[in-house]
PDB file of C-alpha atoms in Angstrom:
ATOM      1  CA  MET H   1      22.053 -76.577  -2.903  1.00 51.00           C
ATOM      2  CA  ASN H   2      21.223 -76.626   0.496  1.00 56.00           C
ATOM      3  CA  PRO H   3      21.361 -73.087   2.396  1.00 54.00           C
ATOM      4  CA  ALA H   4      24.152 -72.538   4.821  1.00 59.00           C
ATOM      5  CA  PRO H   5      22.939 -73.320   8.402  1.00 61.00           C
ATOM      6  CA  ALA H   6      21.982 -70.118  10.397  1.00 65.00           C
ATOM      7  CA  PRO H   7      24.950 -69.036  12.625  1.00 77.00           C
ATOM      8  CA  CYS H   8      24.548 -70.214  16.223  1.00 88.00           C
ATOM      9  CA  LEU H   9      26.554 -69.029  19.270  1.00 96.00           C
ATOM     10  CA  GLN H  10      26.718 -71.677  22.086  1.00 95.00           C
ATOM     11  CA  ASP H  11      28.321 -71.952  25.342  1.00 94.00           C
ATOM     12  CA  ARG H  12      29.940 -75.149  26.757  1.00 94.00           C
ATOM     13  CA  PHE H  13      26.942 -76.113  28.476  1.00 94.00           C
ATOM     14  CA  GLY H  14      24.893 -76.310  25.211  1.00 95.00           C
ATOM     15  CA  ARG H  15      22.799 -73.154  25.696  1.00 95.00           C
ATOM     16  CA  ARG H  16      22.220 -71.184  22.815  1.00 96.00           C
ATOM     17  CA  ILE H  17      23.277 -67.210  23.292  1.00 97.00           C
ATOM     18  CA  ASP H  18      21.044 -65.322  21.460  1.00 96.00           C
ATOM     19  CA  TYR H  19      20.205 -61.982  23.322  1.00 96.00           C
ATOM     20  CA  LEU H  20      22.700 -59.287  24.147  1.00 97.00           C
ATOM     21  CA  ARG H  21      21.904 -56.658  26.687  1.00 97.00           C
ATOM     22  CA  LEU H  22      23.997 -53.473  25.965  1.00 97.00           C
ATOM     23  CA  SER H  23      24.427 -50.820  28.536  1.00 97.00           C
ATOM     24  CA  VAL H  24      24.951 -47.424  26.645  1.00 97.00           C
ATOM     25  CA  THR H  25      25.628 -45.414  29.925  1.00 96.00           C
ATOM     26  CA  ASP H  26      26.142 -46.028  33.575  1.00 92.00           C
ATOM     27  CA  ARG H  27      24.499 -42.844  34.559  1.00 92.00           C
ATOM     28  CA  CYS H  28      20.752 -42.690  35.887  1.00 91.00           C
ATOM     29  CA  ASP H  29      18.815 -39.417  36.901  1.00 92.00           C
ATOM     30  CA  LEU H  30      17.406 -41.941  39.584  1.00 91.00           C
ATOM     31  CA  ARG H  31      18.757 -43.864  42.346  1.00 87.00           C
ATOM     32  CA  CYS H  32      16.616 -46.928  43.162  1.00 85.00           C
ATOM     33  CA  SER H  33      17.358 -48.286  46.470  1.00 83.00           C
ATOM     34  CA  TYR H  34      17.963 -51.802  44.867  1.00 83.00           C
ATOM     35  CA  CYS H  35      20.266 -50.786  42.578  1.00 79.00           C
ATOM     36  CA  ARG H  36      22.805 -48.049  43.698  1.00 73.00           C
ATOM     37  CA  PRO H  37      23.769 -47.081  47.522  1.00 66.00           C
ATOM     38  CA  LYS H  38      22.994 -43.668  48.262  1.00 70.00           C
ATOM     39  CA  ASN H  39      26.392 -42.063  48.147  1.00 71.00           C
ATOM     40  CA  PHE H  40      27.737 -44.017  45.126  1.00 67.00           C
ATOM     41  CA  ASP H  41      29.724 -41.936  42.417  1.00 70.00           C
ATOM     42  CA  GLY H  42      32.053 -44.436  41.013  1.00 67.00           C
ATOM     43  CA  TYR H  43      30.939 -43.744  37.271  1.00 75.00           C
ATOM     44  CA  ALA H  44      33.036 -44.875  34.450  1.00 81.00           C
ATOM     45  CA  GLU H  45      34.623 -41.955  32.673  1.00 83.00           C
ATOM     46  CA  PRO H  46      33.087 -41.061  29.419  1.00 88.00           C
ATOM     47  CA  ALA H  47      36.392 -41.357  27.726  1.00 91.00           C
ATOM     48  CA  ASP H  48      36.159 -45.333  28.585  1.00 93.00           C
ATOM     49  CA  TRP H  49      32.595 -45.688  27.120  1.00 96.00           C
ATOM     50  CA  LEU H  50      32.392 -47.500  23.992  1.00 97.00           C
ATOM     51  CA  SER H  51      31.491 -44.874  21.255  1.00 98.00           C
ATOM     52  CA  PHE H  52      28.617 -45.524  19.164  1.00 98.00           C
ATOM     53  CA  ALA H  53      30.768 -46.826  16.133  1.00 98.00           C
ATOM     54  CA  GLU H  54      32.526 -49.393  18.659  1.00 98.00           C
ATOM     55  CA  ILE H  55      28.881 -50.443  19.911  1.00 98.00           C
ATOM     56  CA  GLU H  56      27.789 -50.790  16.334  1.00 98.00           C
ATOM     57  CA  ARG H  57      30.719 -53.150  15.551  1.00 98.00           C
ATOM     58  CA  VAL H  58      30.358 -55.301  18.624  1.00 98.00           C
ATOM     59  CA  VAL H  59      26.602 -55.589  17.857  1.00 98.00           C
ATOM     60  CA  ALA H  60      27.225 -56.449  13.985  1.00 98.00           C
ATOM     61  CA  ALA H  61      29.720 -59.197  15.256  1.00 98.00           C
ATOM     62  CA  PHE H  62      27.145 -60.711  17.626  1.00 98.00           C
ATOM     63  CA  ALA H  63      24.531 -60.524  14.922  1.00 98.00           C
ATOM     64  CA  ARG H  64      26.952 -62.375  12.540  1.00 98.00           C
ATOM     65  CA  LEU H  65      27.138 -64.953  15.369  1.00 98.00           C
ATOM     66  CA  GLY H  66      23.343 -65.694  15.549  1.00 97.00           C
ATOM     67  CA  VAL H  67      22.462 -63.115  18.415  1.00 97.00           C
ATOM     68  CA  ALA H  68      19.068 -61.495  17.113  1.00 97.00           C
ATOM     69  CA  ARG H  69      17.826 -59.890  20.099  1.00 97.00           C
ATOM     70  CA  VAL H  70      19.526 -56.672  21.446  1.00 97.00           C
ATOM     71  CA  ARG H  71      18.275 -54.678  24.470  1.00 97.00           C
ATOM     72  CA  LEU H  72      19.584 -51.165  25.161  1.00 98.00           C
ATOM     73  CA  THR H  73      20.006 -50.578  28.842  1.00 97.00           C
ATOM     74  CA  GLY H  74      21.996 -48.381  31.328  1.00 93.00           C
ATOM     75  CA  GLY H  75      21.731 -46.790  33.928  1.00 92.00           C
ATOM     76  CA  GLU H  76      19.282 -44.820  32.128  1.00 97.00           C
ATOM     77  CA  PRO H  77      19.770 -45.324  28.451  1.00 97.00           C
ATOM     78  CA  LEU H  78      17.898 -42.163  27.425  1.00 98.00           C
ATOM     79  CA  LEU H  79      20.341 -39.970  28.931  1.00 97.00           C
ATOM     80  CA  ARG H  80      23.117 -40.847  26.379  1.00 97.00           C
ATOM     81  CA  ARG H  81      23.358 -37.902  24.024  1.00 96.00           C
ATOM     82  CA  ASN H  82      21.788 -38.979  20.513  1.00 97.00           C
ATOM     83  CA  LEU H  83      20.539 -42.392  21.691  1.00 98.00           C
ATOM     84  CA  VAL H  84      17.946 -42.166  18.612  1.00 98.00           C
ATOM     85  CA  ASP H  85      20.732 -42.344  15.987  1.00 98.00           C
ATOM     86  CA  LEU H  86      22.095 -45.389  17.564  1.00 98.00           C
ATOM     87  CA  VAL H  87      18.821 -46.876  17.581  1.00 98.00           C
ATOM     88  CA  GLY H  88      18.618 -46.271  13.754  1.00 98.00           C
ATOM     89  CA  ASN H  89      22.116 -47.485  13.224  1.00 98.00           C
ATOM     90  CA  LEU H  90      21.545 -50.867  15.292  1.00 98.00           C
ATOM     91  CA  ALA H  91      17.918 -51.534  13.952  1.00 98.00           C
ATOM     92  CA  ALA H  92      19.372 -51.405  10.430  1.00 98.00           C
ATOM     93  CA  LEU H  93      21.999 -53.967  10.997  1.00 98.00           C
ATOM     94  CA  PRO H  94      21.616 -57.304   9.174  1.00 98.00           C
ATOM     95  CA  GLY H  95      20.860 -60.173  11.704  1.00 97.00           C
ATOM     96  CA  VAL H  96      19.361 -57.591  14.369  1.00 98.00           C
ATOM     97  CA  GLN H  97      15.491 -58.802  14.592  1.00 96.00           C
ATOM     98  CA  ASP H  98      14.329 -57.527  17.963  1.00 96.00           C
ATOM     99  CA  LEU H  99      15.707 -54.169  19.324  1.00 97.00           C
ATOM    100  CA  SER H 100      14.302 -52.905  22.420  1.00 97.00           C
ATOM    101  CA  LEU H 101      15.086 -50.580  25.223  1.00 98.00           C
ATOM    102  CA  SER H 102      15.027 -50.600  28.975  1.00 97.00           C
ATOM    103  CA  THR H 103      14.053 -47.159  30.810  1.00 98.00           C
ATOM    104  CA  ASN H 104      12.883 -45.807  33.862  1.00 97.00           C
ATOM    105  CA  ALA H 105      10.675 -43.636  31.265  1.00 98.00           C
ATOM    106  CA  THR H 106      11.651 -39.946  32.959  1.00 98.00           C
ATOM    107  CA  GLN H 107      12.685 -38.961  29.573  1.00 97.00           C
ATOM    108  CA  LEU H 108      10.567 -41.059  27.508  1.00 98.00           C
ATOM    109  CA  ALA H 109       7.861 -38.546  26.469  1.00 98.00           C
ATOM    110  CA  LYS H 110      10.369 -36.442  24.479  1.00 97.00           C
ATOM    111  CA  HIS H 111      11.779 -39.062  22.645  1.00 98.00           C
ATOM    112  CA  ALA H 112       8.926 -42.046  22.111  1.00 98.00           C
ATOM    113  CA  VAL H 113       8.223 -40.928  18.396  1.00 98.00           C
ATOM    114  CA  ALA H 114      11.551 -40.589  17.272  1.00 98.00           C
ATOM    115  CA  LEU H 115      12.672 -44.085  19.006  1.00 98.00           C
ATOM    116  CA  LYS H 116       9.603 -45.657  17.216  1.00 98.00           C
ATOM    117  CA  ALA H 117      10.522 -44.212  14.020  1.00 98.00           C
ATOM    118  CA  ALA H 118      14.249 -45.200  14.381  1.00 98.00           C
ATOM    119  CA  GLY H 119      13.101 -48.790  14.587  1.00 98.00           C
ATOM    120  CA  LEU H 120      12.677 -49.568  18.431  1.00 97.00           C
ATOM    121  CA  ARG H 121      10.117 -52.416  18.528  1.00 93.00           C
ATOM    122  CA  ARG H 122       9.289 -52.359  22.233  1.00 96.00           C
ATOM    123  CA  ILE H 123      10.183 -51.266  25.788  1.00 98.00           C
ATOM    124  CA  ASN H 124      10.408 -52.475  29.260  1.00 97.00           C
ATOM    125  CA  VAL H 125       9.665 -49.634  31.851  1.00 98.00           C
ATOM    126  CA  SER H 126      10.987 -49.869  35.735  1.00 97.00           C
ATOM    127  CA  LEU H 127       7.861 -48.944  37.686  1.00 97.00           C
ATOM    128  CA  ASP H 128       7.576 -50.296  41.271  1.00 96.00           C
ATOM    129  CA  SER H 129       4.584 -48.178  42.446  1.00 97.00           C
ATOM    130  CA  LEU H 130       2.009 -46.056  41.383  1.00 98.00           C
ATOM    131  CA  ASP H 131       1.824 -44.415  44.730  1.00 97.00           C
ATOM    132  CA  ARG H 132       4.032 -40.850  44.647  1.00 97.00           C
ATOM    133  CA  ASP H 133       5.222 -41.590  48.167  1.00 96.00           C
ATOM    134  CA  CYS H 134       6.328 -44.864  47.520  1.00 96.00           C
ATOM    135  CA  VAL H 135       8.216 -44.046  44.001  1.00 96.00           C
ATOM    136  CA  ALA H 136      10.070 -41.004  46.073  1.00 96.00           C
ATOM    137  CA  GLN H 137      11.057 -43.614  48.731  1.00 93.00           C
ATOM    138  CA  VAL H 138      12.443 -46.326  46.173  1.00 93.00           C
ATOM    139  CA  CYS H 139      13.687 -43.880  43.703  1.00 93.00           C
ATOM    140  CA  GLY H 140      15.113 -41.056  45.643  1.00 91.00           C
ATOM    141  CA  ARG H 141      12.685 -38.665  44.236  1.00 92.00           C
ATOM    142  CA  ASP H 142       9.044 -38.301  43.133  1.00 94.00           C
ATOM    143  CA  THR H 143       9.257 -38.876  39.313  1.00 96.00           C
ATOM    144  CA  LEU H 144       5.738 -40.781  39.089  1.00 98.00           C
ATOM    145  CA  GLY H 145       4.163 -37.967  36.853  1.00 98.00           C
ATOM    146  CA  ALA H 146       7.011 -38.117  34.494  1.00 98.00           C
ATOM    147  CA  ILE H 147       7.175 -41.770  34.264  1.00 98.00           C
ATOM    148  CA  LEU H 148       3.476 -42.215  33.360  1.00 98.00           C
ATOM    149  CA  GLU H 149       3.583 -39.347  30.937  1.00 98.00           C
ATOM    150  CA  GLY H 150       6.446 -41.382  29.244  1.00 98.00           C
ATOM    151  CA  ILE H 151       4.518 -44.596  29.155  1.00 98.00           C
ATOM    152  CA  LEU H 152       1.695 -43.046  27.847  1.00 98.00           C
ATOM    153  CA  ALA H 153       3.523 -41.196  25.295  1.00 98.00           C
ATOM    154  CA  ALA H 154       5.272 -44.520  23.998  1.00 98.00           C
ATOM    155  CA  LYS H 155       1.707 -45.963  23.835  1.00 98.00           C
ATOM    156  CA  ALA H 156       0.590 -43.125  21.703  1.00 98.00           C
ATOM    157  CA  ALA H 157       3.632 -43.652  19.483  1.00 98.00           C
ATOM    158  CA  GLY H 158       2.627 -47.268  18.683  1.00 97.00           C
ATOM    159  CA  ILE H 159       5.496 -48.594  20.692  1.00 98.00           C
ATOM    160  CA  ALA H 160       4.397 -52.182  21.785  1.00 96.00           C
ATOM    161  CA  PRO H 161       4.410 -54.376  23.653  1.00 96.00           C
ATOM    162  CA  ILE H 162       5.107 -52.155  26.749  1.00 98.00           C
ATOM    163  CA  LYS H 163       5.989 -54.026  29.719  1.00 97.00           C
ATOM    164  CA  LEU H 164       6.310 -52.724  33.204  1.00 98.00           C
ATOM    165  CA  ASN H 165       8.758 -54.142  35.562  1.00 97.00           C
ATOM    166  CA  MET H 166       7.827 -54.194  39.226  1.00 96.00           C
ATOM    167  CA  VAL H 167      10.757 -55.485  41.658  1.00 94.00           C
ATOM    168  CA  LEU H 168       8.719 -56.738  44.535  1.00 94.00           C
ATOM    169  CA  MET H 169       9.833 -55.291  48.084  1.00 92.00           C
ATOM    170  CA  LYS H 170       8.518 -56.860  51.327  1.00 92.00           C
ATOM    171  CA  GLY H 171       6.691 -54.108  53.379  1.00 93.00           C
ATOM    172  CA  ILE H 172       7.345 -51.522  50.465  1.00 94.00           C
ATOM    173  CA  ASN H 173       5.454 -52.101  47.359  1.00 95.00           C
ATOM    174  CA  ASP H 174       3.953 -55.649  47.971  1.00 93.00           C
ATOM    175  CA  HIS H 175       0.642 -54.252  48.826  1.00 95.00           C
ATOM    176  CA  GLU H 176       0.374 -52.715  45.279  1.00 96.00           C
ATOM    177  CA  VAL H 177       0.514 -55.872  43.129  1.00 96.00           C
ATOM    178  CA  GLU H 178      -3.341 -55.729  42.655  1.00 97.00           C
ATOM    179  CA  HIS H 179      -3.425 -52.039  41.777  1.00 97.00           C
ATOM    180  CA  MET H 180      -0.563 -52.618  39.581  1.00 98.00           C
ATOM    181  CA  ALA H 181      -2.142 -55.479  37.751  1.00 98.00           C
ATOM    182  CA  GLU H 182      -5.157 -53.423  37.195  1.00 97.00           C
ATOM    183  CA  PHE H 183      -3.382 -50.494  35.558  1.00 98.00           C
ATOM    184  CA  CYS H 184      -1.604 -52.697  33.281  1.00 97.00           C
ATOM    185  CA  ILE H 185      -4.855 -54.663  32.319  1.00 97.00           C
ATOM    186  CA  ALA H 186      -6.730 -51.289  31.688  1.00 96.00           C
ATOM    187  CA  HIS H 187      -3.922 -49.832  29.467  1.00 97.00           C
ATOM    188  CA  GLY H 188      -2.925 -53.119  27.621  1.00 96.00           C
ATOM    189  CA  PHE H 189       0.432 -53.284  29.111  1.00 98.00           C
ATOM    190  CA  ILE H 190       2.427 -56.359  30.314  1.00 97.00           C
ATOM    191  CA  LEU H 191       3.134 -56.737  34.163  1.00 97.00           C
ATOM    192  CA  ARG H 192       6.320 -58.395  35.105  1.00 96.00           C
ATOM    193  CA  MET H 193       6.936 -58.974  38.852  1.00 95.00           C
ATOM    194  CA  ILE H 194      10.553 -59.597  39.709  1.00 92.00           C
ATOM    195  CA  GLU H 195      12.387 -60.962  42.685  1.00 89.00           C
ATOM    196  CA  ALA H 196      15.151 -58.649  44.011  1.00 85.00           C
ATOM    197  CA  MET H 197      18.521 -60.185  43.334  1.00 77.00           C
ATOM    198  CA  PRO H 198      21.678 -59.639  45.846  1.00 72.00           C
ATOM    199  CA  ILE H 199      23.668 -57.784  43.496  1.00 62.00           C
ATOM    200  CA  GLY H 200      26.032 -55.251  45.365  1.00 54.00           C
ATOM    201  CA  GLU H 201      25.469 -53.695  48.590  1.00 53.00           C
ATOM    202  CA  ALA H 202      22.152 -52.133  47.547  1.00 51.00           C
ATOM    203  CA  GLY H 203      20.631 -55.250  46.024  1.00 50.00           C
ATOM    204  CA  ARG H 204      21.629 -57.523  49.290  1.00 52.00           C
ATOM    205  CA  ASN H 205      20.043 -54.757  51.638  1.00 55.00           C
ATOM    206  CA  THR H 206      16.473 -55.063  49.484  1.00 66.00           C
ATOM    207  CA  HIS H 207      13.524 -56.098  51.242  1.00 77.00           C
ATOM    208  CA  PHE H 208      13.349 -59.627  49.647  1.00 79.00           C
ATOM    209  CA  LEU H 209       9.915 -61.027  48.821  1.00 86.00           C
ATOM    210  CA  SER H 210       9.467 -64.556  47.066  1.00 89.00           C
ATOM    211  CA  LEU H 211       7.151 -64.356  44.184  1.00 91.00           C
ATOM    212  CA  GLU H 212       5.714 -67.689  45.345  1.00 90.00           C
ATOM    213  CA  ALA H 213       4.012 -65.275  48.021  1.00 85.00           C
ATOM    214  CA  VAL H 214       2.154 -63.270  45.499  1.00 92.00           C
ATOM    215  CA  ARG H 215       1.601 -65.228  42.515  1.00 94.00           C
ATOM    216  CA  PRO H 216      -1.466 -67.188  44.002  1.00 94.00           C
ATOM    217  CA  ARG H 217      -2.948 -63.517  44.885  1.00 94.00           C
ATOM    218  CA  LEU H 218      -3.319 -62.432  41.273  1.00 96.00           C
ATOM    219  CA  VAL H 219      -4.158 -65.753  39.907  1.00 96.00           C
ATOM    220  CA  GLU H 220      -7.152 -65.750  42.128  1.00 95.00           C
ATOM    221  CA  ARG H 221      -8.116 -62.056  41.647  1.00 96.00           C
ATOM    222  CA  PHE H 222      -7.688 -61.961  37.786  1.00 96.00           C
ATOM    223  CA  GLY H 223      -8.381 -65.713  36.939  1.00 96.00           C
ATOM    224  CA  LEU H 224      -4.935 -66.275  35.712  1.00 96.00           C
ATOM    225  CA  GLN H 225      -3.892 -69.563  33.670  1.00 95.00           C
ATOM    226  CA  PRO H 226      -0.311 -70.661  32.653  1.00 93.00           C
ATOM    227  CA  CYS H 227       0.475 -69.689  29.062  1.00 91.00           C
ATOM    228  CA  SER H 228       3.483 -70.596  26.509  1.00 79.00           C
ATOM    229  CA  LEU H 229       3.696 -67.082  24.952  1.00 70.00           C
ATOM    230  CA  GLU H 230       6.993 -66.056  23.652  1.00 66.00           C
ATOM    231  CA  LEU H 231       6.965 -62.424  24.773  1.00 65.00           C
ATOM    232  CA  GLY H 232      10.698 -61.486  24.214  1.00 66.00           C
ATOM    233  CA  GLY H 233      13.118 -64.051  24.957  1.00 70.00           C
ATOM    234  CA  GLY H 234      13.531 -63.513  28.578  1.00 76.00           C
ATOM    235  CA  PRO H 235      13.132 -65.505  31.468  1.00 82.00           C
ATOM    236  CA  ALA H 236       9.602 -64.415  32.547  1.00 88.00           C
ATOM    237  CA  ARG H 237       7.051 -67.289  33.020  1.00 91.00           C
ATOM    238  CA  TYR H 238       3.735 -65.865  32.048  1.00 94.00           C
ATOM    239  CA  TRP H 239       0.045 -66.244  32.916  1.00 96.00           C
ATOM    240  CA  ALA H 240      -2.981 -64.948  31.172  1.00 96.00           C
ATOM    241  CA  THR H 241      -6.322 -64.118  31.877  1.00 95.00           C
ATOM    242  CA  ALA H 242      -8.986 -66.335  30.745  1.00 92.00           C
ATOM    243  CA  ASP H 243      -9.863 -64.441  27.436  1.00 92.00           C
ATOM    244  CA  GLY H 244      -5.803 -64.478  26.603  1.00 90.00           C
ATOM    245  CA  GLN H 245      -6.300 -60.723  26.392  1.00 91.00           C
ATOM    246  CA  ALA H 246      -3.465 -59.546  29.394  1.00 95.00           C
ATOM    247  CA  GLN H 247      -0.608 -61.409  30.599  1.00 95.00           C
ATOM    248  CA  ILE H 248       1.547 -61.247  33.886  1.00 96.00           C
ATOM    249  CA  GLY H 249       5.076 -62.447  33.965  1.00 94.00           C
ATOM    250  CA  PHE H 250       7.005 -63.673  36.943  1.00 94.00           C
ATOM    251  CA  ILE H 251      10.410 -63.526  37.091  1.00 90.00           C
ATOM    252  CA  THR H 252      12.157 -65.704  39.914  1.00 87.00           C
ATOM    253  CA  PRO H 253      15.952 -65.481  39.954  1.00 79.00           C
ATOM    254  CA  ILE H 254      16.257 -66.859  43.696  1.00 79.00           C
ATOM    255  CA  THR H 255      13.230 -69.082  44.159  1.00 76.00           C
ATOM    256  CA  GLN H 256      13.084 -70.787  40.706  1.00 69.00           C
ATOM    257  CA  HIS H 257      16.144 -69.778  38.911  1.00 71.00           C
ATOM    258  CA  PHE H 258      16.294 -70.293  35.129  1.00 74.00           C
ATOM    259  CA  CYS H 259      20.011 -70.721  34.713  1.00 86.00           C
ATOM    260  CA  ALA H 260      19.745 -73.798  32.356  1.00 86.00           C
ATOM    261  CA  THR H 261      17.895 -71.833  29.834  1.00 87.00           C
ATOM    262  CA  CYS H 262      20.038 -68.477  30.222  1.00 91.00           C
ATOM    263  CA  ASN H 263      20.170 -67.168  26.522  1.00 93.00           C
ATOM    264  CA  ARG H 264      21.974 -63.765  27.523  1.00 93.00           C
ATOM    265  CA  VAL H 265      25.319 -61.917  27.897  1.00 96.00           C
ATOM    266  CA  ARG H 266      25.560 -58.165  29.137  1.00 96.00           C
ATOM    267  CA  LEU H 267      27.932 -55.715  27.780  1.00 97.00           C
ATOM    268  CA  ALA H 268      28.649 -52.633  29.982  1.00 95.00           C
ATOM    269  CA  VAL H 269      29.445 -49.352  28.857  1.00 96.00           C
ATOM    270  CA  ASP H 270      33.082 -49.452  29.195  1.00 96.00           C
ATOM    271  CA  GLY H 271      33.170 -52.660  26.790  1.00 97.00           C
ATOM    272  CA  THR H 272      33.339 -55.265  29.702  1.00 96.00           C
ATOM    273  CA  LEU H 273      31.364 -58.384  28.835  1.00 97.00           C
ATOM    274  CA  TYR H 274      29.558 -59.861  31.799  1.00 95.00           C
ATOM    275  CA  LEU H 275      28.644 -63.631  31.394  1.00 93.00           C
ATOM    276  CA  CYS H 276      26.375 -63.858  34.362  1.00 89.00           C
ATOM    277  CA  LEU H 277      24.454 -61.524  36.738  1.00 82.00           C
ATOM    278  CA  GLY H 278      25.791 -63.649  39.564  1.00 76.00           C
ATOM    279  CA  GLN H 279      29.121 -64.494  39.084  1.00 79.00           C
ATOM    280  CA  GLU H 280      32.425 -62.512  38.361  1.00 82.00           C
ATOM    281  CA  GLU H 281      33.473 -63.990  34.869  1.00 89.00           C
ATOM    282  CA  ARG H 282      34.046 -61.120  32.498  1.00 93.00           C
ATOM    283  CA  PHE H 283      35.684 -60.477  29.135  1.00 96.00           C
ATOM    284  CA  GLU H 284      37.265 -57.072  28.059  1.00 97.00           C
ATOM    285  CA  LEU H 285      36.379 -56.006  24.278  1.00 98.00           C
ATOM    286  CA  ARG H 286      37.330 -52.462  24.734  1.00 98.00           C
ATOM    287  CA  PRO H 287      41.191 -53.034  24.268  1.00 97.00           C
ATOM    288  CA  LEU H 288      40.426 -55.090  21.016  1.00 97.00           C
ATOM    289  CA  LEU H 289      38.273 -52.589  19.559  1.00 97.00           C
ATOM    290  CA  ARG H 290      40.807 -49.742  20.266  1.00 97.00           C
ATOM    291  CA  ASP H 291      43.923 -51.788  19.049  1.00 97.00           C
ATOM    292  CA  GLY H 292      42.622 -52.400  15.600  1.00 95.00           C
ATOM    293  CA  ALA H 293      41.121 -56.004  15.997  1.00 97.00           C
ATOM    294  CA  SER H 294      39.644 -57.276  12.459  1.00 98.00           C
ATOM    295  CA  ASP H 295      36.111 -58.280  12.448  1.00 97.00           C
ATOM    296  CA  ALA H 296      37.154 -62.206  12.489  1.00 98.00           C
ATOM    297  CA  GLU H 297      39.424 -61.392  15.507  1.00 98.00           C
ATOM    298  CA  LEU H 298      36.432 -59.610  17.285  1.00 98.00           C
ATOM    299  CA  GLU H 299      34.013 -62.692  16.450  1.00 98.00           C
ATOM    300  CA  ALA H 300      36.843 -65.059  17.911  1.00 98.00           C
ATOM    301  CA  ALA H 301      37.074 -63.051  21.062  1.00 98.00           C
ATOM    302  CA  ILE H 302      33.327 -63.133  21.636  1.00 98.00           C
ATOM    303  CA  ARG H 303      33.415 -67.033  20.918  1.00 97.00           C
ATOM    304  CA  SER H 304      36.171 -67.396  23.575  1.00 97.00           C
ATOM    305  CA  ALA H 305      34.157 -65.072  26.107  1.00 97.00           C
ATOM    306  CA  ILE H 306      31.183 -67.271  25.865  1.00 97.00           C
ATOM    307  CA  GLU H 307      33.199 -70.129  26.868  1.00 95.00           C
ATOM    308  CA  LEU H 308      33.480 -68.351  30.388  1.00 95.00           C
ATOM    309  CA  LYS H 309      30.031 -68.274  30.993  1.00 93.00           C
ATOM    310  CA  PRO H 310      29.278 -70.282  34.277  1.00 91.00           C
ATOM    311  CA  ASN H 311      26.596 -72.887  34.767  1.00 88.00           C
ATOM    312  CA  LYS H 312      24.490 -70.855  37.324  1.00 77.00           C
ATOM    313  CA  HIS H 313      24.561 -68.040  39.532  1.00 65.00           C
ATOM    314  CA  GLU H 314      25.143 -68.500  43.353  1.00 60.00           C
ATOM    315  CA  PHE H 315      22.968 -65.943  44.710  1.00 56.00           C
ATOM    316  CA  ILE H 316      22.000 -68.207  47.424  1.00 55.00           C
ATOM    317  CA  GLU H 317      25.052 -70.050  48.145  1.00 53.00           C
ATOM    318  CA  ALA H 318      27.227 -66.911  48.128  1.00 52.00           C
ATOM    319  CA  PRO H 319      25.102 -63.648  48.142  1.00 53.00           C
ATOM    320  CA  GLY H 320      28.019 -61.483  49.045  1.00 53.00           C
ATOM    321  CA  GLN H 321      30.357 -62.164  46.295  1.00 52.00           C
ATOM    322  CA  ILE H 322      29.130 -59.712  43.747  1.00 53.00           C
ATOM    323  CA  MET H 323      30.477 -56.132  44.526  1.00 54.00           C
ATOM    324  CA  ARG H 324      29.614 -54.468  41.464  1.00 53.00           C
ATOM    325  CA  PHE H 325      25.960 -52.720  41.273  1.00 56.00           C
ATOM    326  CA  MET H 326      23.286 -53.479  38.666  1.00 57.00           C
ATOM    327  CA  SER H 327      23.879 -50.205  36.958  1.00 56.00           C
ATOM    328  CA  GLN H 328      27.302 -51.019  36.494  1.00 59.00           C
ATOM    329  CA  THR H 329      26.703 -54.432  34.801  1.00 65.00           C
ATOM    330  CA  GLY H 330      23.723 -53.167  32.367  1.00 61.00           C
ATOM    331  CA  GLY H 331      20.571 -53.777  33.506  1.00 60.00           C
TER     332      GLY H 331
END
């Protein structure tokens, strides 16, 4: 007897959806300039947050539909109380093969060992600069020391790979790319450079810089060559040093969008499923969860939601259409 085919969640454009980014809080202890406006306080009420039990039901449903990768995001996910317990429960779910975390690392030092023991495989850390003044300018306060402590604690705990995400901003941190690359290569981290996206007022006011203006500098400085390594299922295009020991990824949602191969959806902490960062299509899962929907009904709702996923974003055509902020969407 032939085994049953593996489940597959596919949208109307034929893209396989196998990656769920899951926000566990919309709170953050930083106020990065490209993420939230300075005076923003429109947070969701904790009563509207999905409980851990509700999160586990949703992730289990996605896993039964073939979604094997789950990333915990925020806001800052480590601000959610007892997050380590959630990590352990999600890591144990059948079908979840890759559980990761995006963090600003300010709280990471005190949680790294427990996260690793609970089943966390890898982390992405937002770090746009190695200069204290620049960090304070971008993040709203000087947290460089705490961030570096957290990153090194994760390395010591055996969490790997560790990727550092650097949003490039013209005139702000673009002079630091070589320094950041040297730091990552020295420590065995993977650097990922990201073009800023016009999400919400904060994103539209970011000093956008095309990575096309940066990549040649790094290619020449470090002798980089294109590589086809699979490093987490995301949209980064990776280049490696000649010996293959170091990689740098480039994420270009504006200049070279990757919509045709988009494999992800985002679940906000309030249960809103967003189908695209650059469009407003969404599906509310919280009412189903709190009205007693069965597992079959929840899976059917997810399949219906995936049908809403648009063909592509419209950051260039309509940069002002997204009013929500990145921290509301879920990383």
